[in-house]
PDB file of C-alpha atoms in Angstrom:
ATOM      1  CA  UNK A   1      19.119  28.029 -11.284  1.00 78.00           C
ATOM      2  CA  UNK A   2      22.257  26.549  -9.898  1.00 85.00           C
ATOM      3  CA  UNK A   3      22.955  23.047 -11.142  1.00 91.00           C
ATOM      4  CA  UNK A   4      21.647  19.825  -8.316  1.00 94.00           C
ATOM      5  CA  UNK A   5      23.474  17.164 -10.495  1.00 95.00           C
ATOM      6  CA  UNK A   6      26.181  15.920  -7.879  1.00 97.00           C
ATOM      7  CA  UNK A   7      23.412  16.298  -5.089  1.00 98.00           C
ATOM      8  CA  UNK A   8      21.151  14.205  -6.624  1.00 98.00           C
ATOM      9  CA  UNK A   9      23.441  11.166  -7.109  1.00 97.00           C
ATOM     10  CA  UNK A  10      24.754  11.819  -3.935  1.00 98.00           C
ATOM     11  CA  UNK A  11      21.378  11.568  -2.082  1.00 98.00           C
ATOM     12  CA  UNK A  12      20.773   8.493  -4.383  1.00 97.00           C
ATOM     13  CA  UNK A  13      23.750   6.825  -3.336  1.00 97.00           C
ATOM     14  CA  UNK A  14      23.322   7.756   0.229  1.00 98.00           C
ATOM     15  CA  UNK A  15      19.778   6.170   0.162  1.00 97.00           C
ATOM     16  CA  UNK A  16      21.245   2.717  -0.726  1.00 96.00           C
ATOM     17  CA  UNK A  17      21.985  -0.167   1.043  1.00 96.00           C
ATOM     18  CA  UNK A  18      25.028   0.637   3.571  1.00 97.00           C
ATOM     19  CA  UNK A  19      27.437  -2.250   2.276  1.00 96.00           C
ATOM     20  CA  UNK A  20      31.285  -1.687   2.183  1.00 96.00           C
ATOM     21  CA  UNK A  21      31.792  -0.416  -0.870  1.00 94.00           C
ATOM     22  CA  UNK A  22      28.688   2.277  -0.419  1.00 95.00           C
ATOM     23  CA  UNK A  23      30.074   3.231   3.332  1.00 96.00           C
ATOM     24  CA  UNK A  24      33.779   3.638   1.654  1.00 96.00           C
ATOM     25  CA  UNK A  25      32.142   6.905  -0.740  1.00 97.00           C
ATOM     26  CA  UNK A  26      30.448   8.781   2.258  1.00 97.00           C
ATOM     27  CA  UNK A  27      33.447  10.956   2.755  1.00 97.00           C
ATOM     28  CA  UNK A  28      32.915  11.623  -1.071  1.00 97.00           C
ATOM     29  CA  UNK A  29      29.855  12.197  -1.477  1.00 98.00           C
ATOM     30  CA  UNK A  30      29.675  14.647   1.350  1.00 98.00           C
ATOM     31  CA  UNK A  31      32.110  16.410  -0.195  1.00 97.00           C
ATOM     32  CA  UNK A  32      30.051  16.928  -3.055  1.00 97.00           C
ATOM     33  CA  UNK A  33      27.041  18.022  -1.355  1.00 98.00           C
ATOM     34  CA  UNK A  34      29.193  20.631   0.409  1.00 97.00           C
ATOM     35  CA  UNK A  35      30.630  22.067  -2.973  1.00 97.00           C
ATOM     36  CA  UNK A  36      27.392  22.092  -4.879  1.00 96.00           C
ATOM     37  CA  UNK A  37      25.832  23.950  -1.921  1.00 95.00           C
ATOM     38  CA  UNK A  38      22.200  23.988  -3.198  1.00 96.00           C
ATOM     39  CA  UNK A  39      21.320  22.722   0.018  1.00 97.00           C
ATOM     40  CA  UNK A  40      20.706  24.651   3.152  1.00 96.00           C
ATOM     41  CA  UNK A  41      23.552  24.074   5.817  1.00 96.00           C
ATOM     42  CA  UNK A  42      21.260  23.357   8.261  1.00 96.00           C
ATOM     43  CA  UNK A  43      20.037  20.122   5.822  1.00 97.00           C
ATOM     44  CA  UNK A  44      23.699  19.421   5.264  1.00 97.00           C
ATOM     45  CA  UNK A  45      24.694  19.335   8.798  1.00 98.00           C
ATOM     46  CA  UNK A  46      21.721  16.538   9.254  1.00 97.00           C
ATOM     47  CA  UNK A  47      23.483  14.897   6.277  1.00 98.00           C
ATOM     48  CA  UNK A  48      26.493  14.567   7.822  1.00 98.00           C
ATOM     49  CA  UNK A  49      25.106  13.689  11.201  1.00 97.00           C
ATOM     50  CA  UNK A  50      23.742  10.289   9.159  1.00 98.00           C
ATOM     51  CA  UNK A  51      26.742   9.687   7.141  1.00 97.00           C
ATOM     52  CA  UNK A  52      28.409   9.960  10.510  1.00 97.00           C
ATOM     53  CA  UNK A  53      26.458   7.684  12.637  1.00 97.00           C
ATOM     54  CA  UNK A  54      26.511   4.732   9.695  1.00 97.00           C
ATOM     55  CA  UNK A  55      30.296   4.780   9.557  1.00 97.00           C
ATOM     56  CA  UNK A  56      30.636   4.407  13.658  1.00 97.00           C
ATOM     57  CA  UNK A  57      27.824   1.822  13.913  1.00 97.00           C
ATOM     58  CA  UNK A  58      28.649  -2.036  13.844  1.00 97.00           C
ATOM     59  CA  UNK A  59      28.499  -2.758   9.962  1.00 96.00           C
ATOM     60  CA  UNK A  60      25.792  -5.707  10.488  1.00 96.00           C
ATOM     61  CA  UNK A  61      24.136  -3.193  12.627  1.00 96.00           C
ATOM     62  CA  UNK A  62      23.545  -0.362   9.908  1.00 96.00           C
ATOM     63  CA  UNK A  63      22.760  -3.176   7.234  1.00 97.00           C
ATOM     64  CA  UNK A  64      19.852  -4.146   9.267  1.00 96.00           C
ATOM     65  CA  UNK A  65      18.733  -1.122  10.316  1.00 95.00           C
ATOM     66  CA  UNK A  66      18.414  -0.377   6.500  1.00 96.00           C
ATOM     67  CA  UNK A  67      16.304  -3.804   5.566  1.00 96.00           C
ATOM     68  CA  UNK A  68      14.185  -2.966   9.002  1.00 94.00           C
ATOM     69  CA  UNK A  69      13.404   0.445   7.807  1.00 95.00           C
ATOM     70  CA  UNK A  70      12.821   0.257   3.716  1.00 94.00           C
ATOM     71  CA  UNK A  71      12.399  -3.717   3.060  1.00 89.00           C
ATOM     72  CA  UNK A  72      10.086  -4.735   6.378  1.00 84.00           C
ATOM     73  CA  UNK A  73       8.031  -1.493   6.262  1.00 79.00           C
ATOM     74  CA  UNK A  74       5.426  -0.139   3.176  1.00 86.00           C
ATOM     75  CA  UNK A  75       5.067   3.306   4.617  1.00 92.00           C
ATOM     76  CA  UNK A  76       8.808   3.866   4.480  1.00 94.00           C
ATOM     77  CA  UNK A  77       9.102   1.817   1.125  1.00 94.00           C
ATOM     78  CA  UNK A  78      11.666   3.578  -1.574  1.00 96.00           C
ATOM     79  CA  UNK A  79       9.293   2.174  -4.360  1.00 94.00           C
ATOM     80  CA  UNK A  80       7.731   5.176  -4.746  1.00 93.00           C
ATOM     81  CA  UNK A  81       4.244   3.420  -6.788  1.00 89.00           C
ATOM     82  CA  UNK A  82       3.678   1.269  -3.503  1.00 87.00           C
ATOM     83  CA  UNK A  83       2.805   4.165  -2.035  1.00 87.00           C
ATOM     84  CA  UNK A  84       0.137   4.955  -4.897  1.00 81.00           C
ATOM     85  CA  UNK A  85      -1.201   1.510  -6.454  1.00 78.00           C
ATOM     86  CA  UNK A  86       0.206  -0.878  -4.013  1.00 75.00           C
ATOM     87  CA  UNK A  87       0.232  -4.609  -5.011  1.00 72.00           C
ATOM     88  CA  UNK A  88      -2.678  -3.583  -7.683  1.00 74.00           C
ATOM     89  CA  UNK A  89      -2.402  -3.895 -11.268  1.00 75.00           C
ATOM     90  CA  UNK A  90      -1.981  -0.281 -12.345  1.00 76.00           C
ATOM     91  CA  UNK A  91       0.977  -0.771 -10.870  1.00 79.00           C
ATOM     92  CA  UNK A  92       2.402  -1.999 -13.698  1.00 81.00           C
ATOM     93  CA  UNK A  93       1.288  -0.039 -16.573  1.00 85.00           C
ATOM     94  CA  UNK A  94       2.690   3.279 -14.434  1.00 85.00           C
ATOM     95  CA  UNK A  95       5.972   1.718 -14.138  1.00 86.00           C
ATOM     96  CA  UNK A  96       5.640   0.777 -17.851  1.00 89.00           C
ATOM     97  CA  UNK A  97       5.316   4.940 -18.385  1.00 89.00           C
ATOM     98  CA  UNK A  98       7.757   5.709 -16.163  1.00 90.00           C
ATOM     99  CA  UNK A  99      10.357   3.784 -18.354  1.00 91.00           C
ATOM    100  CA  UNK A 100       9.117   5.441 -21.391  1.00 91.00           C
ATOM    101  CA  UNK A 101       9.989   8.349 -19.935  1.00 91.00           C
ATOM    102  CA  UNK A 102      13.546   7.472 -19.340  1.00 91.00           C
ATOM    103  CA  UNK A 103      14.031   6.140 -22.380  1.00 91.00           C
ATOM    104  CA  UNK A 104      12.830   9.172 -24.280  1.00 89.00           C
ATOM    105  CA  UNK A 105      15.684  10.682 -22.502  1.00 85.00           C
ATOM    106  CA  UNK A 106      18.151   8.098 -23.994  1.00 85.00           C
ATOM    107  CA  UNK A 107      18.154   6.302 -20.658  1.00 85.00           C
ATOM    108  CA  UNK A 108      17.557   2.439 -19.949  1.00 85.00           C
ATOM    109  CA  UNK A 109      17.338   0.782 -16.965  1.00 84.00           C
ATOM    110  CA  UNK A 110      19.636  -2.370 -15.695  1.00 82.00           C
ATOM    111  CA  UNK A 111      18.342  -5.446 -15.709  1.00 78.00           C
ATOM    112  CA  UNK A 112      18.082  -5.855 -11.746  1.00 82.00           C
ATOM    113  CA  UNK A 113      16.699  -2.108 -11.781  1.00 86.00           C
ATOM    114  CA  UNK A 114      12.769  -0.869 -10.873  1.00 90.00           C
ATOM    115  CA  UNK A 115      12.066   2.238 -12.423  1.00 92.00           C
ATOM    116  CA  UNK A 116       9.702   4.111  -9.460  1.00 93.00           C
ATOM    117  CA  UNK A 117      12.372   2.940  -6.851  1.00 95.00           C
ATOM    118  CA  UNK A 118      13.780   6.292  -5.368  1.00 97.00           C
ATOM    119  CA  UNK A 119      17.585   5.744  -5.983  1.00 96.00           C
ATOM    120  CA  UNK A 120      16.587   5.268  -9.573  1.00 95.00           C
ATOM    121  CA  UNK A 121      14.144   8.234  -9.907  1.00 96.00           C
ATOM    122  CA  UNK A 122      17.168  10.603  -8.296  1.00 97.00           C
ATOM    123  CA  UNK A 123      19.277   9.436 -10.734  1.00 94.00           C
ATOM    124  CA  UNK A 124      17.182  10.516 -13.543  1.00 94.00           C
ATOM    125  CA  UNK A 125      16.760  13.879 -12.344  1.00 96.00           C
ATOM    126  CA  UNK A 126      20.560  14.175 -12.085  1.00 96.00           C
ATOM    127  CA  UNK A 127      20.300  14.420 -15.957  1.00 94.00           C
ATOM    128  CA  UNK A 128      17.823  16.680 -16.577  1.00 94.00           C
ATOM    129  CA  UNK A 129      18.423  20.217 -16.335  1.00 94.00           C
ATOM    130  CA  UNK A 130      17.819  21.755 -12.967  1.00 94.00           C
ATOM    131  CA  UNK A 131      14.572  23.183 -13.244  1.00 95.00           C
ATOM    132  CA  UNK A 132      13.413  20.000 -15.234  1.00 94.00           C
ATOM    133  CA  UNK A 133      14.469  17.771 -12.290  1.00 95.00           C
ATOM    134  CA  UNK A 134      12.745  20.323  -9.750  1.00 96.00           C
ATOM    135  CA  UNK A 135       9.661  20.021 -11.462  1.00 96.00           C
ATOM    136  CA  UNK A 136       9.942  16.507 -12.251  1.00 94.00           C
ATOM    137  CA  UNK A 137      10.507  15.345  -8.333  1.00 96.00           C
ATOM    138  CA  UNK A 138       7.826  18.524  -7.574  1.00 96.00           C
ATOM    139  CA  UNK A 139       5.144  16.007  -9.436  1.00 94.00           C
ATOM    140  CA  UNK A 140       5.952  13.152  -6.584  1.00 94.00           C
ATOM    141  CA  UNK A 141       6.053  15.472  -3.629  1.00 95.00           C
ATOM    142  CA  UNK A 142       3.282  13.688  -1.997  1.00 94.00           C
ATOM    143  CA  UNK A 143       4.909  10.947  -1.968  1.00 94.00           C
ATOM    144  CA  UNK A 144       8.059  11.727  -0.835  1.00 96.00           C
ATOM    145  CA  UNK A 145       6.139  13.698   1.966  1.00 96.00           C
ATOM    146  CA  UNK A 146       4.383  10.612   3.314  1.00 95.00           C
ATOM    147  CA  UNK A 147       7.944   8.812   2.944  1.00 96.00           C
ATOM    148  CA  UNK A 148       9.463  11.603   4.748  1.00 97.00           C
ATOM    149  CA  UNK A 149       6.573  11.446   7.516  1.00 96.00           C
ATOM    150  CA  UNK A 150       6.804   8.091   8.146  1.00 95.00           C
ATOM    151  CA  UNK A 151      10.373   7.944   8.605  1.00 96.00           C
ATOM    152  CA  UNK A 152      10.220  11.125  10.827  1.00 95.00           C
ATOM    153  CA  UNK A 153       7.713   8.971  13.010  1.00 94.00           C
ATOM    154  CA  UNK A 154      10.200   6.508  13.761  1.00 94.00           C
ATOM    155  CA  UNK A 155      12.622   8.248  14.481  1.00 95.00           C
ATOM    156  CA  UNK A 156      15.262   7.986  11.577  1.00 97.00           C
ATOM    157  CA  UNK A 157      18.160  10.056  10.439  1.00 97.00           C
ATOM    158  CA  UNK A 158      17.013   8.856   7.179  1.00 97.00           C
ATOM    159  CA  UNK A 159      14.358  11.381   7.050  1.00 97.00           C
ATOM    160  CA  UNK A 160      16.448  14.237   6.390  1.00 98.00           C
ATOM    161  CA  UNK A 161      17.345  12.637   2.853  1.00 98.00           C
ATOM    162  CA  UNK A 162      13.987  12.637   2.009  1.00 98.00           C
ATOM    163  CA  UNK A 163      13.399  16.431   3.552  1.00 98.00           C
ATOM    164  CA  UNK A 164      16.373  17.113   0.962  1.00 98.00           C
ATOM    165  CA  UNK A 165      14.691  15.672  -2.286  1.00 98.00           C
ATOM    166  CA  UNK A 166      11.368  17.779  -1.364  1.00 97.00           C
ATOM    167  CA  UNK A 167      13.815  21.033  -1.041  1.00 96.00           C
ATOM    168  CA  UNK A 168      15.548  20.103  -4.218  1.00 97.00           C
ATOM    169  CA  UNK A 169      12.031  19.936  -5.481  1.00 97.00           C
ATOM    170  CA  UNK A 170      10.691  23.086  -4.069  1.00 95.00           C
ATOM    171  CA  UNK A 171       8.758  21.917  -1.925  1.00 95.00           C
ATOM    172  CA  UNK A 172       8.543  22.052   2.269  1.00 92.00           C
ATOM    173  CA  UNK A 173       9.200  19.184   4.228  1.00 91.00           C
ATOM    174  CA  UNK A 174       6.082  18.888   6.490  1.00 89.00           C
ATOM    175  CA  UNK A 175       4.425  15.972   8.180  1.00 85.00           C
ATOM    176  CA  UNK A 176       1.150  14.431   6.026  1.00 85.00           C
ATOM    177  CA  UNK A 177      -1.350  12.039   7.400  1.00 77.00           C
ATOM    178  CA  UNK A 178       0.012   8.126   5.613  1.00 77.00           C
ATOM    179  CA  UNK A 179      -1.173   4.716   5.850  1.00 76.00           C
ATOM    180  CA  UNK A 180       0.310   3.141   9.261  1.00 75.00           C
ATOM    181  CA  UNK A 181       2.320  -0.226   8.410  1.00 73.00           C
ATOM    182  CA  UNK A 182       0.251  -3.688   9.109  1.00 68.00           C
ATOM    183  CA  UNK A 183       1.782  -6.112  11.931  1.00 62.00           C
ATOM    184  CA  UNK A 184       3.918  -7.549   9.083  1.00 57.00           C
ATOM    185  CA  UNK A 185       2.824 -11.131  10.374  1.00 61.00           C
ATOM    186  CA  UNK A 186      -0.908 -10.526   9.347  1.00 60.00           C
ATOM    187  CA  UNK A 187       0.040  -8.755   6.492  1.00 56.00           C
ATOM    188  CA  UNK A 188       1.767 -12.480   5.174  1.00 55.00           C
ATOM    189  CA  UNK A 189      -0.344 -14.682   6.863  1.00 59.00           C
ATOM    190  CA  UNK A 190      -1.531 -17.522   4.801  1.00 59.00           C
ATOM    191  CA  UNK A 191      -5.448 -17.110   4.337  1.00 54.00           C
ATOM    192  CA  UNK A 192      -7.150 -20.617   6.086  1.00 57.00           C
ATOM    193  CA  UNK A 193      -8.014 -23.099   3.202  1.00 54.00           C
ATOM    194  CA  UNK A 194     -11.606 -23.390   2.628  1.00 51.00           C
ATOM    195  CA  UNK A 195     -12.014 -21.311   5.957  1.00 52.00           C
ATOM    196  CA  UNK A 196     -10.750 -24.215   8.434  1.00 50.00           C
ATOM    197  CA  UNK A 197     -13.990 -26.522   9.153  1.00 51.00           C
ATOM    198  CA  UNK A 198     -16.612 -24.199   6.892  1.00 50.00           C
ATOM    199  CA  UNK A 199     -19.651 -25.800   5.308  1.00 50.00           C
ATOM    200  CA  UNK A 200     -19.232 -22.933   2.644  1.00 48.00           C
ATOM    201  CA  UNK A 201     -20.130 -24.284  -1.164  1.00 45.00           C
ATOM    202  CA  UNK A 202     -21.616 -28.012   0.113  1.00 51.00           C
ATOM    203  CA  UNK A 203     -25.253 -28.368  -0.561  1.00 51.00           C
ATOM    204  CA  UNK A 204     -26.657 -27.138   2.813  1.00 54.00           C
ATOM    205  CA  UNK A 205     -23.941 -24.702   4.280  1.00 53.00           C
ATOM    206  CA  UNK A 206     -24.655 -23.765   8.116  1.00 55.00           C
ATOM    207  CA  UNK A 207     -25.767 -26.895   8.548  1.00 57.00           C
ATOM    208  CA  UNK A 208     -24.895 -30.194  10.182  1.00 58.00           C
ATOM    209  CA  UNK A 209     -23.368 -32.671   7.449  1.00 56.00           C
ATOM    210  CA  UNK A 210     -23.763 -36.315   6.979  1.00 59.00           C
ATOM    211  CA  UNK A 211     -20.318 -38.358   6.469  1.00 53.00           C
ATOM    212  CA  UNK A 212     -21.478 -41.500   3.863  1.00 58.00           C
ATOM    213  CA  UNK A 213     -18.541 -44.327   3.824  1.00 55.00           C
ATOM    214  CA  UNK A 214     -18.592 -45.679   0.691  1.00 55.00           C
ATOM    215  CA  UNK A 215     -16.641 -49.670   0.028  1.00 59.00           C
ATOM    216  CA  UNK A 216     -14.372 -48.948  -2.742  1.00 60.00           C
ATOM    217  CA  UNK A 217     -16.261 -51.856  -5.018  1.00 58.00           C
ATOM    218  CA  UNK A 218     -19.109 -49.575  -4.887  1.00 55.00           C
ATOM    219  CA  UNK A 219     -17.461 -46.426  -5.637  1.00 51.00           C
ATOM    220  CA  UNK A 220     -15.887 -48.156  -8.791  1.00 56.00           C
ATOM    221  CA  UNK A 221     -19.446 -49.135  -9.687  1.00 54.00           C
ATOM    222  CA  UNK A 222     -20.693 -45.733  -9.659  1.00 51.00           C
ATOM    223  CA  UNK A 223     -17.725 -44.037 -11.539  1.00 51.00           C
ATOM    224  CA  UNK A 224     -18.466 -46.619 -14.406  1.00 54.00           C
ATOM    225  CA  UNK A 225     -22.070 -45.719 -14.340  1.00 52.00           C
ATOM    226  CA  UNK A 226     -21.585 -42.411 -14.795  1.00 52.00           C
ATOM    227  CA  UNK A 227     -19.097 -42.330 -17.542  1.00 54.00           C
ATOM    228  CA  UNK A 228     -21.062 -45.087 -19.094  1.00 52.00           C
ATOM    229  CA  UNK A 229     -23.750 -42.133 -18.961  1.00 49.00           C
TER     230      UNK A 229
END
C-alpha cells in the first residue's frame, strides 16, 4: 500500500483555521497531495478548488466562514466524540482512551490540544503505517460520514476534505441520515428560574397562594424561638 503520510497532514492542516500563516502553506501542501497521489484526481481537483477559493476570499471573510461552519454548528463539529456522546459524561472517559492510544504510540498531546478533534486524529494516522491508519480512520467512518453529510447539505467546499479522509480510509463518501443543528439561540438559552411565576415545591402547588407580611420584630421573635428549640 502506497504511503498517505504527507496527505494526511496535509488534509489536517487544510482543515484548520484559515489564519495567515495556515493560508501562506496552501501552495505547499497542495503540492504534496499532488506528489503523494493516493488520491483520485477528481478529489484533488475539489482540493484545489477550496484551497483556491480561501486564498481569493476577503481574509475576515474565510475566518468566519470557518467559525460559522465548525464552531456555531454540532453537526459539522471537528470533535469527532460530539458526534457520539455529546455533552455526556462518557465523553470523557473515551477521550481518556483515545490518549492512551497515542501515547502507546510514543505520542502526547499539547497542552491546548483535544484528542478526538479531527486535525489531531489525522495527525496520528500520519504515523502509523498505511494500512494501520486506513483501518484506524475505517473505525470512525460513521462519523466522518455524518460530518461529510452535513457539510455537503450546506453547501461547503469543505466537504470534499472529509470525502478524502473516508477514501483514505476505504470507505465511500455517501450521504447518511445526522442530527439537524438546534436554532443555536435555544440551544443556549438560559432555562427560567424556578419556571417564572410556578407554584412548583410550595405546599399547595396549582394553587392560589397567600402572601403573609410579617413586622421584622416578629420575625426576630420567631427565629429565636426556633433556635431556642
Amino acid at each position: 500500500m502506497k504511503t498517505n503520510r504527507n496527505t494526511l497532514r496535509a488534509l489536517s492542516l487544510l482543515l484548520q483555521y484559515p489564519d495567515a500563516k495556515h493560508r501562506r502553506l496552501l501552495p505547499l501542501l497542495l503540492e504534496a497531495i499532488d506528489e503523494e497521489s493516493v488520491l483520485s484526481a477528481a478529489r484533488r481537483t475539489e482540493i484545489r478548488a477550496l484551497a483556491t477559493g480561501i486564498l481569493r476570499a476577503d481574509p475576515l471573510e474565510a475566518e468566519s466562514r470557518y467559525v460559522e461552519l465548525f464552531d456555531r454548528g454540532r453537526s459539522t463539529s471537528l470533535h469527532l466524540f460530539e458526534h457520539v456522546h455529546g455533552d455526556s459524561r462518557d465523553r470523557g472517559p473515551a477521550m481518556v482512551d483515545l490518549i492512551a492510544t497515542y501515547r502507546s504510540a510514543g505520542l502526547d498531546l499539547g497542552a491546548q490540544e483535544l484528542p478526538d478533534h479531527l486535525c489531531v486524529v489525522l495527525e496520528f494516522a500520519s504515523t502509523q503505517q498505511a494500512a494501520l491508519a486506513r483501518e484506524f480512520l475505517g473505525e470512525m467512518a460513521h462519523i466522518l460520514k455524518a460530518i461529510f453529510s452535513a457539510l455537503r447539505q450546506r453547501d461547503s467546499a469543505y466537504a470534499t476534505l472529509l470525502a478524502a479522509v473516508l477514501e483514505l480510509a476505504g470507505q465511500k463518501a455517501e450521504a447518511v441520515p445526522f442530527a439537524a443543528d438546534e436554532d443555536l439561540d435555544e440551544a443556549w438559552a438560559e432555562p427560567a428560574a424556578f419556571d417564572g411565576c410556578a407554584s412548583r415545591g410550595q405546599t399547595a402547588p396549582g394553587k392560589e397562594q397567600a402572601i403573609r407580611i410579617v413586622p421584622r420584630s416578629h420575625a426576630r421573635s420567631a427565629t429565636g424561638a426556633r433556635q431556642e428549640a
